[in-house]
Amino acid sequence: LISNNKGFEINTSSLRYADTLLITRELLSFYHSLGGRIITTGSDSHEPSTLGFGFDGVYSLLKDIGFNSITSFDKMKPKFIAI
């Protein structure tokens, strides 16, 4: 992933149904320890009330691991946004 400039999406939709993320802290920590920095977030929202659901907790988790940004893409080029 890292050598191909790829990363992970943390999708918070599972928090609405199962109260857990589908990606583990251990996997995110391992990715970060190897130099991975590309993390995107999504909420699979289909209504305004769930847009960005759980993002505050995800950002706290990422900061605790050592990430300082999330990633968006413009014309397939990563743009890092501070968290």
PDB file of N, CA and C in Angstrom:
ATOM      1  N   LEU A   1       0.815  -1.199   0.000  1.00  0.00           N
ATOM      2  CA  LEU A   1       0.000   0.000   0.000  1.00  0.00           C
ATOM      3  C   LEU A   1       0.854   1.258   0.000  1.00  0.00           C
ATOM      4  N   ILE A   2       1.803   1.292   0.886  1.00  0.00           N
ATOM      5  CA  ILE A   2       2.593   2.506   1.066  1.00  0.00           C
ATOM      6  C   ILE A   2       3.409   2.815  -0.183  1.00  0.00           C
ATOM      7  N   SER A   3       4.073   1.824  -0.734  1.00  0.00           N
ATOM      8  CA  SER A   3       4.912   2.071  -1.905  1.00  0.00           C
ATOM      9  C   SER A   3       4.093   2.450  -3.138  1.00  0.00           C
ATOM     10  N   ASN A   4       2.808   2.109  -3.137  1.00  0.00           N
ATOM     11  CA  ASN A   4       1.921   2.476  -4.241  1.00  0.00           C
ATOM     12  C   ASN A   4       1.075   3.707  -3.924  1.00  0.00           C
ATOM     13  N   ASN A   5       1.442   4.429  -2.862  1.00  0.00           N
ATOM     14  CA  ASN A   5       0.745   5.652  -2.479  1.00  0.00           C
ATOM     15  C   ASN A   5      -0.742   5.403  -2.220  1.00  0.00           C
ATOM     16  N   LYS A   6      -1.026   4.304  -1.522  1.00  0.00           N
ATOM     17  CA  LYS A   6      -2.395   3.912  -1.179  1.00  0.00           C
ATOM     18  C   LYS A   6      -2.562   3.956   0.334  1.00  0.00           C
ATOM     19  N   GLY A   7      -3.810   3.944   0.760  1.00  0.00           N
ATOM     20  CA  GLY A   7      -4.075   3.981   2.190  1.00  0.00           C
ATOM     21  C   GLY A   7      -5.369   3.269   2.527  1.00  0.00           C
ATOM     22  N   PHE A   8      -5.971   3.699   3.634  1.00  0.00           N
ATOM     23  CA  PHE A   8      -7.192   3.092   4.130  1.00  0.00           C
ATOM     24  C   PHE A   8      -8.305   4.117   4.221  1.00  0.00           C
ATOM     25  N   GLU A   9      -9.541   3.657   4.002  1.00  0.00           N
ATOM     26  CA  GLU A   9     -10.709   4.460   4.334  1.00  0.00           C
ATOM     27  C   GLU A   9     -11.250   3.925   5.655  1.00  0.00           C
ATOM     28  N   ILE A  10     -11.497   4.829   6.567  1.00  0.00           N
ATOM     29  CA  ILE A  10     -12.197   4.467   7.793  1.00  0.00           C
ATOM     30  C   ILE A  10     -13.644   4.888   7.576  1.00  0.00           C
ATOM     31  N   ASN A  11     -14.517   3.907   7.450  1.00  0.00           N
ATOM     32  CA  ASN A  11     -15.924   4.180   7.213  1.00  0.00           C
ATOM     33  C   ASN A  11     -16.671   3.985   8.526  1.00  0.00           C
ATOM     34  N   THR A  12     -17.345   5.036   8.965  1.00  0.00           N
ATOM     35  CA  THR A  12     -17.998   5.008  10.270  1.00  0.00           C
ATOM     36  C   THR A  12     -19.427   4.475  10.228  1.00  0.00           C
ATOM     37  N   SER A  13     -19.902   4.037   9.089  1.00  0.00           N
ATOM     38  CA  SER A  13     -21.284   3.542   9.027  1.00  0.00           C
ATOM     39  C   SER A  13     -21.495   2.361   9.972  1.00  0.00           C
ATOM     40  N   SER A  14     -20.462   1.565  10.198  1.00  0.00           N
ATOM     41  CA  SER A  14     -20.604   0.416  11.097  1.00  0.00           C
ATOM     42  C   SER A  14     -20.860   0.856  12.540  1.00  0.00           C
ATOM     43  N   LEU A  15     -20.452   2.058  12.893  1.00  0.00           N
ATOM     44  CA  LEU A  15     -20.709   2.552  14.247  1.00  0.00           C
ATOM     45  C   LEU A  15     -22.210   2.742  14.499  1.00  0.00           C
ATOM     46  N   ARG A  16     -22.946   3.019  13.444  1.00  0.00           N
ATOM     47  CA  ARG A  16     -24.390   3.223  13.594  1.00  0.00           C
ATOM     48  C   ARG A  16     -25.125   1.909  13.849  1.00  0.00           C
ATOM     49  N   TYR A  17     -24.545   0.795  13.426  1.00  0.00           N
ATOM     50  CA  TYR A  17     -25.241  -0.487  13.514  1.00  0.00           C
ATOM     51  C   TYR A  17     -24.608  -1.469  14.487  1.00  0.00           C
ATOM     52  N   ALA A  18     -23.294  -1.456  14.571  1.00  0.00           N
ATOM     53  CA  ALA A  18     -22.602  -2.459  15.384  1.00  0.00           C
ATOM     54  C   ALA A  18     -21.728  -1.841  16.468  1.00  0.00           C
ATOM     55  N   ASP A  19     -21.703  -0.514  16.555  1.00  0.00           N
ATOM     56  CA  ASP A  19     -20.930   0.203  17.569  1.00  0.00           C
ATOM     57  C   ASP A  19     -19.432  -0.142  17.527  1.00  0.00           C
ATOM     58  N   THR A  20     -18.927  -0.429  16.327  1.00  0.00           N
ATOM     59  CA  THR A  20     -17.504  -0.725  16.171  1.00  0.00           C
ATOM     60  C   THR A  20     -17.068  -0.343  14.761  1.00  0.00           C
ATOM     61  N   LEU A  21     -15.790  -0.077  14.614  1.00  0.00           N
ATOM     62  CA  LEU A  21     -15.226   0.175  13.282  1.00  0.00           C
ATOM     63  C   LEU A  21     -14.836  -1.155  12.654  1.00  0.00           C
ATOM     64  N   LEU A  22     -14.821  -1.203  11.340  1.00  0.00           N
ATOM     65  CA  LEU A  22     -14.436  -2.429  10.642  1.00  0.00           C
ATOM     66  C   LEU A  22     -12.935  -2.531  10.414  1.00  0.00           C
ATOM     67  N   ILE A  23     -12.201  -1.511  10.825  1.00  0.00           N
ATOM     68  CA  ILE A  23     -10.749  -1.536  10.761  1.00  0.00           C
ATOM     69  C   ILE A  23     -10.243  -1.414  12.197  1.00  0.00           C
ATOM     70  N   THR A  24      -9.203  -2.144  12.517  1.00  0.00           N
ATOM     71  CA  THR A  24      -8.742  -2.163  13.901  1.00  0.00           C
ATOM     72  C   THR A  24      -7.663  -1.124  14.172  1.00  0.00           C
ATOM     73  N   ARG A  25      -7.574  -0.754  15.432  1.00  0.00           N
ATOM     74  CA  ARG A  25      -6.515   0.141  15.883  1.00  0.00           C
ATOM     75  C   ARG A  25      -5.149  -0.470  15.585  1.00  0.00           C
ATOM     76  N   GLU A  26      -5.029  -1.773  15.780  1.00  0.00           N
ATOM     77  CA  GLU A  26      -3.754  -2.463  15.558  1.00  0.00           C
ATOM     78  C   GLU A  26      -3.309  -2.341  14.098  1.00  0.00           C
ATOM     79  N   LEU A  27      -4.233  -2.520  13.178  1.00  0.00           N
ATOM     80  CA  LEU A  27      -3.890  -2.403  11.758  1.00  0.00           C
ATOM     81  C   LEU A  27      -3.480  -0.970  11.416  1.00  0.00           C
ATOM     82  N   LEU A  28      -4.234   0.004  11.923  1.00  0.00           N
ATOM     83  CA  LEU A  28      -3.881   1.407  11.675  1.00  0.00           C
ATOM     84  C   LEU A  28      -2.524   1.755  12.280  1.00  0.00           C
ATOM     85  N   SER A  29      -2.247   1.260  13.473  1.00  0.00           N
ATOM     86  CA  SER A  29      -0.955   1.504  14.122  1.00  0.00           C
ATOM     87  C   SER A  29       0.188   0.873  13.341  1.00  0.00           C
ATOM     88  N   PHE A  30      -0.025  -0.342  12.854  1.00  0.00           N
ATOM     89  CA  PHE A  30       0.998  -1.024  12.065  1.00  0.00           C
ATOM     90  C   PHE A  30       1.276  -0.256  10.776  1.00  0.00           C
ATOM     91  N   TYR A  31       0.224   0.153  10.085  1.00  0.00           N
ATOM     92  CA  TYR A  31       0.353   0.943   8.861  1.00  0.00           C
ATOM     93  C   TYR A  31       1.132   2.232   9.139  1.00  0.00           C
ATOM     94  N   HIS A  32       0.790   2.907  10.216  1.00  0.00           N
ATOM     95  CA  HIS A  32       1.481   4.153  10.581  1.00  0.00           C
ATOM     96  C   HIS A  32       2.953   3.886  10.910  1.00  0.00           C
ATOM     97  N   SER A  33       3.224   2.801  11.631  1.00  0.00           N
ATOM     98  CA  SER A  33       4.607   2.496  12.024  1.00  0.00           C
ATOM     99  C   SER A  33       5.500   2.212  10.817  1.00  0.00           C
ATOM    100  N   LEU A  34       4.902   1.777   9.725  1.00  0.00           N
ATOM    101  CA  LEU A  34       5.651   1.510   8.501  1.00  0.00           C
ATOM    102  C   LEU A  34       5.799   2.739   7.616  1.00  0.00           C
ATOM    103  N   GLY A  35       5.191   3.853   8.044  1.00  0.00           N
ATOM    104  CA  GLY A  35       5.292   5.099   7.283  1.00  0.00           C
ATOM    105  C   GLY A  35       4.041   5.459   6.517  1.00  0.00           C
ATOM    106  N   GLY A  36       2.977   4.695   6.679  1.00  0.00           N
ATOM    107  CA  GLY A  36       1.725   4.994   5.995  1.00  0.00           C
ATOM    108  C   GLY A  36       1.103   6.271   6.520  1.00  0.00           C
ATOM    109  N   ARG A  37       0.573   7.083   5.621  1.00  0.00           N
ATOM    110  CA  ARG A  37      -0.023   8.364   6.018  1.00  0.00           C
ATOM    111  C   ARG A  37      -1.366   8.629   5.366  1.00  0.00           C
ATOM    112  N   ILE A  38      -1.771   7.823   4.381  1.00  0.00           N
ATOM    113  CA  ILE A  38      -3.009   8.104   3.656  1.00  0.00           C
ATOM    114  C   ILE A  38      -4.190   7.425   4.345  1.00  0.00           C
ATOM    115  N   ILE A  39      -5.043   8.271   4.934  1.00  0.00           N
ATOM    116  CA  ILE A  39      -6.257   7.822   5.598  1.00  0.00           C
ATOM    117  C   ILE A  39      -7.398   8.709   5.114  1.00  0.00           C
ATOM    118  N   THR A  40      -8.456   8.093   4.610  1.00  0.00           N
ATOM    119  CA  THR A  40      -9.655   8.849   4.258  1.00  0.00           C
ATOM    120  C   THR A  40     -10.776   8.421   5.202  1.00  0.00           C
ATOM    121  N   THR A  41     -11.787   9.264   5.319  1.00  0.00           N
ATOM    122  CA  THR A  41     -12.925   8.941   6.171  1.00  0.00           C
ATOM    123  C   THR A  41     -14.207   9.014   5.352  1.00  0.00           C
ATOM    124  N   GLY A  42     -15.142   8.172   5.708  1.00  0.00           N
ATOM    125  CA  GLY A  42     -16.439   8.161   5.067  1.00  0.00           C
ATOM    126  C   GLY A  42     -17.490   7.733   6.069  1.00  0.00           C
ATOM    127  N   SER A  43     -18.740   8.138   5.822  1.00  0.00           N
ATOM    128  CA  SER A  43     -19.819   7.763   6.743  1.00  0.00           C
ATOM    129  C   SER A  43     -20.987   7.075   6.027  1.00  0.00           C
ATOM    130  N   ASP A  44     -20.887   6.881   4.720  1.00  0.00           N
ATOM    131  CA  ASP A  44     -21.978   6.267   3.944  1.00  0.00           C
ATOM    132  C   ASP A  44     -23.324   6.854   4.331  1.00  0.00           C
ATOM    133  N   SER A  45     -23.354   8.154   4.442  1.00  0.00           N
ATOM    134  CA  SER A  45     -24.567   8.832   4.872  1.00  0.00           C
ATOM    135  C   SER A  45     -25.551   8.974   3.727  1.00  0.00           C
ATOM    136  N   HIS A  46     -26.806   8.719   4.038  1.00  0.00           N
ATOM    137  CA  HIS A  46     -27.869   8.898   3.060  1.00  0.00           C
ATOM    138  C   HIS A  46     -28.872   9.942   3.536  1.00  0.00           C
ATOM    139  N   GLU A  47     -28.520  10.593   4.631  1.00  0.00           N
ATOM    140  CA  GLU A  47     -29.360  11.670   5.156  1.00  0.00           C
ATOM    141  C   GLU A  47     -28.483  12.627   5.965  1.00  0.00           C
ATOM    142  N   PRO A  48     -28.862  13.882   6.031  1.00  0.00           N
ATOM    143  CA  PRO A  48     -28.029  14.891   6.693  1.00  0.00           C
ATOM    144  C   PRO A  48     -27.684  14.557   8.144  1.00  0.00           C
ATOM    145  N   SER A  49     -28.569  13.890   8.857  1.00  0.00           N
ATOM    146  CA  SER A  49     -28.332  13.634  10.284  1.00  0.00           C
ATOM    147  C   SER A  49     -27.187  12.659  10.543  1.00  0.00           C
ATOM    148  N   THR A  50     -26.776  11.884   9.545  1.00  0.00           N
ATOM    149  CA  THR A  50     -25.685  10.928   9.756  1.00  0.00           C
ATOM    150  C   THR A  50     -24.402  11.313   9.010  1.00  0.00           C
ATOM    151  N   LEU A  51     -24.421  12.465   8.378  1.00  0.00           N
ATOM    152  CA  LEU A  51     -23.230  12.937   7.663  1.00  0.00           C
ATOM    153  C   LEU A  51     -22.095  13.181   8.657  1.00  0.00           C
ATOM    154  N   GLY A  52     -20.985  12.505   8.484  1.00  0.00           N
ATOM    155  CA  GLY A  52     -19.836  12.660   9.372  1.00  0.00           C
ATOM    156  C   GLY A  52     -20.007  11.980  10.713  1.00  0.00           C
ATOM    157  N   PHE A  53     -20.967  11.077  10.831  1.00  0.00           N
ATOM    158  CA  PHE A  53     -21.229  10.386  12.098  1.00  0.00           C
ATOM    159  C   PHE A  53     -19.970   9.674  12.596  1.00  0.00           C
ATOM    160  N   GLY A  54     -19.589   9.949  13.820  1.00  0.00           N
ATOM    161  CA  GLY A  54     -18.455   9.274  14.448  1.00  0.00           C
ATOM    162  C   GLY A  54     -17.090   9.813  14.081  1.00  0.00           C
ATOM    163  N   PHE A  55     -17.027  10.863  13.290  1.00  0.00           N
ATOM    164  CA  PHE A  55     -15.723  11.371  12.845  1.00  0.00           C
ATOM    165  C   PHE A  55     -14.881  11.891  14.007  1.00  0.00           C
ATOM    166  N   ASP A  56     -15.499  12.541  14.994  1.00  0.00           N
ATOM    167  CA  ASP A  56     -14.715  13.062  16.124  1.00  0.00           C
ATOM    168  C   ASP A  56     -13.944  11.945  16.815  1.00  0.00           C
ATOM    169  N   GLY A  57     -14.597  10.817  17.031  1.00  0.00           N
ATOM    170  CA  GLY A  57     -13.926   9.684  17.664  1.00  0.00           C
ATOM    171  C   GLY A  57     -12.823   9.109  16.792  1.00  0.00           C
ATOM    172  N   VAL A  58     -13.056   9.050  15.500  1.00  0.00           N
ATOM    173  CA  VAL A  58     -12.043   8.545  14.564  1.00  0.00           C
ATOM    174  C   VAL A  58     -10.832   9.478  14.559  1.00  0.00           C
ATOM    175  N   TYR A  59     -11.076  10.792  14.535  1.00  0.00           N
ATOM    176  CA  TYR A  59      -9.964  11.740  14.545  1.00  0.00           C
ATOM    177  C   TYR A  59      -9.159  11.613  15.834  1.00  0.00           C
ATOM    178  N   SER A  60      -9.830  11.402  16.960  1.00  0.00           N
ATOM    179  CA  SER A  60      -9.125  11.198  18.233  1.00  0.00           C
ATOM    180  C   SER A  60      -8.273   9.939  18.189  1.00  0.00           C
ATOM    181  N   LEU A  61      -8.836   8.867  17.653  1.00  0.00           N
ATOM    182  CA  LEU A  61      -8.094   7.608  17.506  1.00  0.00           C
ATOM    183  C   LEU A  61      -6.861   7.816  16.640  1.00  0.00           C
ATOM    184  N   LEU A  62      -7.040   8.475  15.509  1.00  0.00           N
ATOM    185  CA  LEU A  62      -5.912   8.696  14.600  1.00  0.00           C
ATOM    186  C   LEU A  62      -4.824   9.547  15.253  1.00  0.00           C
ATOM    187  N   LYS A  63      -5.214  10.596  15.950  1.00  0.00           N
ATOM    188  CA  LYS A  63      -4.226  11.439  16.649  1.00  0.00           C
ATOM    189  C   LYS A  63      -3.482  10.630  17.698  1.00  0.00           C
ATOM    190  N   ASP A  64      -4.217   9.784  18.426  1.00  0.00           N
ATOM    191  CA  ASP A  64      -3.602   8.958  19.460  1.00  0.00           C
ATOM    192  C   ASP A  64      -2.562   8.005  18.863  1.00  0.00           C
ATOM    193  N   ILE A  65      -2.806   7.511  17.672  1.00  0.00           N
ATOM    194  CA  ILE A  65      -1.863   6.622  16.991  1.00  0.00           C
ATOM    195  C   ILE A  65      -0.647   7.400  16.489  1.00  0.00           C
ATOM    196  N   GLY A  66      -0.853   8.676  16.131  1.00  0.00           N
ATOM    197  CA  GLY A  66       0.256   9.483  15.630  1.00  0.00           C
ATOM    198  C   GLY A  66      -0.015  10.157  14.298  1.00  0.00           C
ATOM    199  N   PHE A  67      -1.176   9.910  13.722  1.00  0.00           N
ATOM    200  CA  PHE A  67      -1.541  10.596  12.492  1.00  0.00           C
ATOM    201  C   PHE A  67      -1.842  12.052  12.816  1.00  0.00           C
ATOM    202  N   ASN A  68      -1.505  12.949  11.906  1.00  0.00           N
ATOM    203  CA  ASN A  68      -1.842  14.355  12.117  1.00  0.00           C
ATOM    204  C   ASN A  68      -2.705  14.909  10.988  1.00  0.00           C
ATOM    205  N   SER A  69      -3.123  14.041  10.078  1.00  0.00           N
ATOM    206  CA  SER A  69      -3.965  14.506   8.971  1.00  0.00           C
ATOM    207  C   SER A  69      -4.801  13.353   8.427  1.00  0.00           C
ATOM    208  N   ILE A  70      -5.855  13.737   7.710  1.00  0.00           N
ATOM    209  CA  ILE A  70      -6.593  12.804   6.877  1.00  0.00           C
ATOM    210  C   ILE A  70      -6.332  13.229   5.440  1.00  0.00           C
ATOM    211  N   THR A  71      -6.782  12.455   4.507  1.00  0.00           N
ATOM    212  CA  THR A  71      -6.438  12.698   3.110  1.00  0.00           C
ATOM    213  C   THR A  71      -7.684  12.842   2.255  1.00  0.00           C
ATOM    214  N   SER A  72      -7.643  13.810   1.358  1.00  0.00           N
ATOM    215  CA  SER A  72      -8.626  13.888   0.273  1.00  0.00           C
ATOM    216  C   SER A  72      -7.821  13.846  -1.018  1.00  0.00           C
ATOM    217  N   PHE A  73      -8.486  13.718  -2.119  1.00  0.00           N
ATOM    218  CA  PHE A  73      -7.781  13.616  -3.395  1.00  0.00           C
ATOM    219  C   PHE A  73      -8.331  14.630  -4.382  1.00  0.00           C
ATOM    220  N   ASP A  74      -7.429  15.234  -5.138  1.00  0.00           N
ATOM    221  CA  ASP A  74      -7.788  16.156  -6.207  1.00  0.00           C
ATOM    222  C   ASP A  74      -7.047  15.689  -7.450  1.00  0.00           C
ATOM    223  N   LYS A  75      -7.812  15.221  -8.432  1.00  0.00           N
ATOM    224  CA  LYS A  75      -7.220  14.672  -9.652  1.00  0.00           C
ATOM    225  C   LYS A  75      -6.228  13.561  -9.336  1.00  0.00           C
ATOM    226  N   MET A  76      -6.630  12.705  -8.386  1.00  0.00           N
ATOM    227  CA  MET A  76      -5.864  11.541  -7.951  1.00  0.00           C
ATOM    228  C   MET A  76      -4.593  11.880  -7.190  1.00  0.00           C
ATOM    229  N   LYS A  77      -4.393  13.118  -6.820  1.00  0.00           N
ATOM    230  CA  LYS A  77      -3.236  13.520  -6.013  1.00  0.00           C
ATOM    231  C   LYS A  77      -3.699  13.750  -4.580  1.00  0.00           C
ATOM    232  N   PRO A  78      -2.994  13.133  -3.615  1.00  0.00           N
ATOM    233  CA  PRO A  78      -3.425  13.287  -2.218  1.00  0.00           C
ATOM    234  C   PRO A  78      -3.214  14.705  -1.701  1.00  0.00           C
ATOM    235  N   LYS A  79      -4.190  15.158  -0.926  1.00  0.00           N
ATOM    236  CA  LYS A  79      -4.097  16.435  -0.226  1.00  0.00           C
ATOM    237  C   LYS A  79      -4.333  16.114   1.245  1.00  0.00           C
ATOM    238  N   PHE A  80      -3.414  16.543   2.085  1.00  0.00           N
ATOM    239  CA  PHE A  80      -3.477  16.220   3.502  1.00  0.00           C
ATOM    240  C   PHE A  80      -4.140  17.358   4.271  1.00  0.00           C
ATOM    241  N   ILE A  81      -5.106  17.012   5.093  1.00  0.00           N
ATOM    242  CA  ILE A  81      -5.889  17.974   5.853  1.00  0.00           C
ATOM    243  C   ILE A  81      -5.638  17.711   7.339  1.00  0.00           C
ATOM    244  N   ALA A  82      -5.153  18.717   8.043  1.00  0.00           N
ATOM    245  CA  ALA A  82      -4.824  18.568   9.465  1.00  0.00           C
ATOM    246  C   ALA A  82      -6.065  18.190  10.271  1.00  0.00           C
ATOM    247  N   ILE A  83      -5.833  17.316  11.252  1.00  0.00           N
ATOM    248  CA  ILE A  83      -6.922  16.958  12.177  1.00  0.00           C
ATOM    249  C   ILE A  83      -6.585  17.438  13.575  1.00  0.00           C
TER     250      ILE A  83
END
